C-alpha positions as semicolon CSV with decimal commas, in nm:
position;residue;x (nm);y (nm);z (nm)
1;M;-1,413;2,735;0,052
2;L;-1,277;2,390;0,134
3;P;-1,519;2,126;0,257
4;R;-1,512;2,049;0,627
5;R;-1,301;1,750;0,724
6;H;-1,486;1,444;0,844
7;R;-1,464;1,396;1,219
8;N;-1,431;1,043;1,344
9;S;-1,689;0,897;1,576
10;G;-1,455;0,879;1,876
11;R;-1,522;0,504;1,895
12;Q;-1,151;0,427;1,862
13;N;-1,117;0,483;2,238
14;V;-1,421;0,283;2,347
15;G;-1,240;-0,049;2,402
16;A;-1,117;-0,191;2,728
17;R;-0,844;0,031;2,868
18;F;-0,627;-0,083;3,159
19;A;-0,365;0,178;3,253
20;S;-0,219;-0,052;3,521
21;H;-0,187;-0,337;3,267
22;R;-0,004;-0,106;3,026
23;A;0,232;-0,002;3,308
24;W;0,290;-0,370;3,390
25;I;0,366;-0,445;3,023
26;R;0,616;-0,157;3,011
27;G;0,796;-0,320;3,305
28;H;0,900;-0,613;3,082
29;V;1,192;-0,642;2,841
30;C;1,142;-0,601;2,467
31;A;0,966;-0,905;2,320
32;V;1,213;-0,909;2,031
33;A;1,556;-0,840;2,170
34;G;1,511;-0,901;2,540
35;N;1,776;-0,734;2,754
36;D;1,986;-0,639;2,451
37;C;1,740;-0,367;2,353
38;G;1,844;-0,023;2,452
39;G;1,530;0,182;2,454
40;N;1,224;0,268;2,651
41;I;0,967;-0,010;2,650
42;E;0,633;0,077;2,495
43;C;0,301;-0,106;2,478
44;A;0,244;-0,224;2,123
45;H;-0,121;-0,303;2,050
46;V;-0,156;-0,622;1,847
47;E;-0,380;-0,610;1,543
48;G;-0,571;-0,925;1,464
49;S;-0,696;-0,964;1,821
50;G;-1,051;-0,902;1,705
51;T;-1,095;-0,599;1,930
52;G;-0,987;-0,317;1,699
53;G;-1,110;-0,202;1,365
54;M;-1,041;0,048;1,093
55;G;-0,886;0,344;1,273
56;M;-0,949;0,184;1,613
57;K;-0,686;0,071;1,860
58;A;-0,708;-0,285;1,995
59;D;-0,803;-0,335;2,359
60;D;-0,522;-0,303;2,611
61;W;-0,515;-0,674;2,695
62;A;-0,377;-0,725;2,342
63;T;-0,043;-0,554;2,402
64;I;0,317;-0,670;2,402
65;P;0,631;-0,493;2,523
66;L;0,849;-0,352;2,246
67;C;1,134;-0,102;2,264
68;H;1,083;0,220;2,073
69;A;1,290;0,102;1,775
70;H;1,102;-0,228;1,736
71;H;0,765;-0,058;1,789
72;A;0,848;0,187;1,509
73;E;0,965;-0,102;1,287
74;R;0,639;-0,285;1,351
75;H;0,438;0,016;1,234
76;R;0,664;0,060;0,933
77;I;0,648;-0,300;0,802
78;G;0,321;-0,432;0,950
79;W;0,248;-0,712;1,200
80;R;0,268;-1,010;0,968
81;T;0,605;-0,913;0,826
82;F;0,729;-0,811;1,172
83;D;0,626;-1,144;1,327
84;R;0,797;-1,339;1,048
85;A;1,113;-1,127;1,060
86;H;1,152;-1,178;1,435
87;N;1,006;-1,530;1,467
88;L;0,736;-1,396;1,695
89;D;0,368;-1,472;1,750
90;A;0,258;-1,138;1,891
91;L;-0,104;-1,238;1,950
92;A;-0,010;-1,554;2,141
93;L;0,237;-1,351;2,348
94;A;-0,027;-1,085;2,422
95;K;-0,273;-1,355;2,535
96;S;-0,008;-1,516;2,755
97;L;0,083;-1,184;2,917
98;A;-0,283;-1,090;2,968
99;A;-0,341;-1,421;3,149
100;K;-0,063;-1,329;3,396
101;S;-0,144;-0,959;3,432
102;P;-0,251;-0,855;3,784
103;A;-0,469;-0,577;3,637
104;I;-0,651;-0,809;3,396
105;Q;-0,698;-1,072;3,667
106;R;-0,841;-0,809;3,904
107;A;-1,082;-0,684;3,636
108;A;-1,191;-1,042;3,560
109;R;-1,259;-1,108;3,930
110;E;-1,457;-0,784;3,963
111;A;-1,664;-0,880;3,658
112;G;-1,734;-1,223;3,809
113;Y;-1,528;-1,424;3,560
114;L;-1,284;-1,552;3,822
115;P;-1,343;-1,664;4,181
116;D;-1,260;-1,409;4,450
117;E;-0,918;-1,487;4,601
118;T;-1,038;-1,401;4,953
119;H;-1,267;-1,707;4,958
120;S;-1,003;-1,963;4,854
């Protein structure tokens, strides 16, 4: 009889998830080709953000918009090579987008990290 396969801990889905932020990211053009890209925009999670781990997806704030073809290329060649090939700093872009995201801003206000807009 074959040994039982190891089951993961399920921790890969514990990080901060923001469905509305992911939808907002998908509303942008591809970070690589801009309007010239002909594909559906996907949220590409950026490794190196310090929020992932072995077998764990990075938090949703660390996402950038990539078309399907560029997202697949990124997985095929890895982030460092992808960034160099396309003259891109994916982590800086993810941070910049997160700072402008309505969903992330709302979550930060609710957590007490930003002042409430109603009292301005």
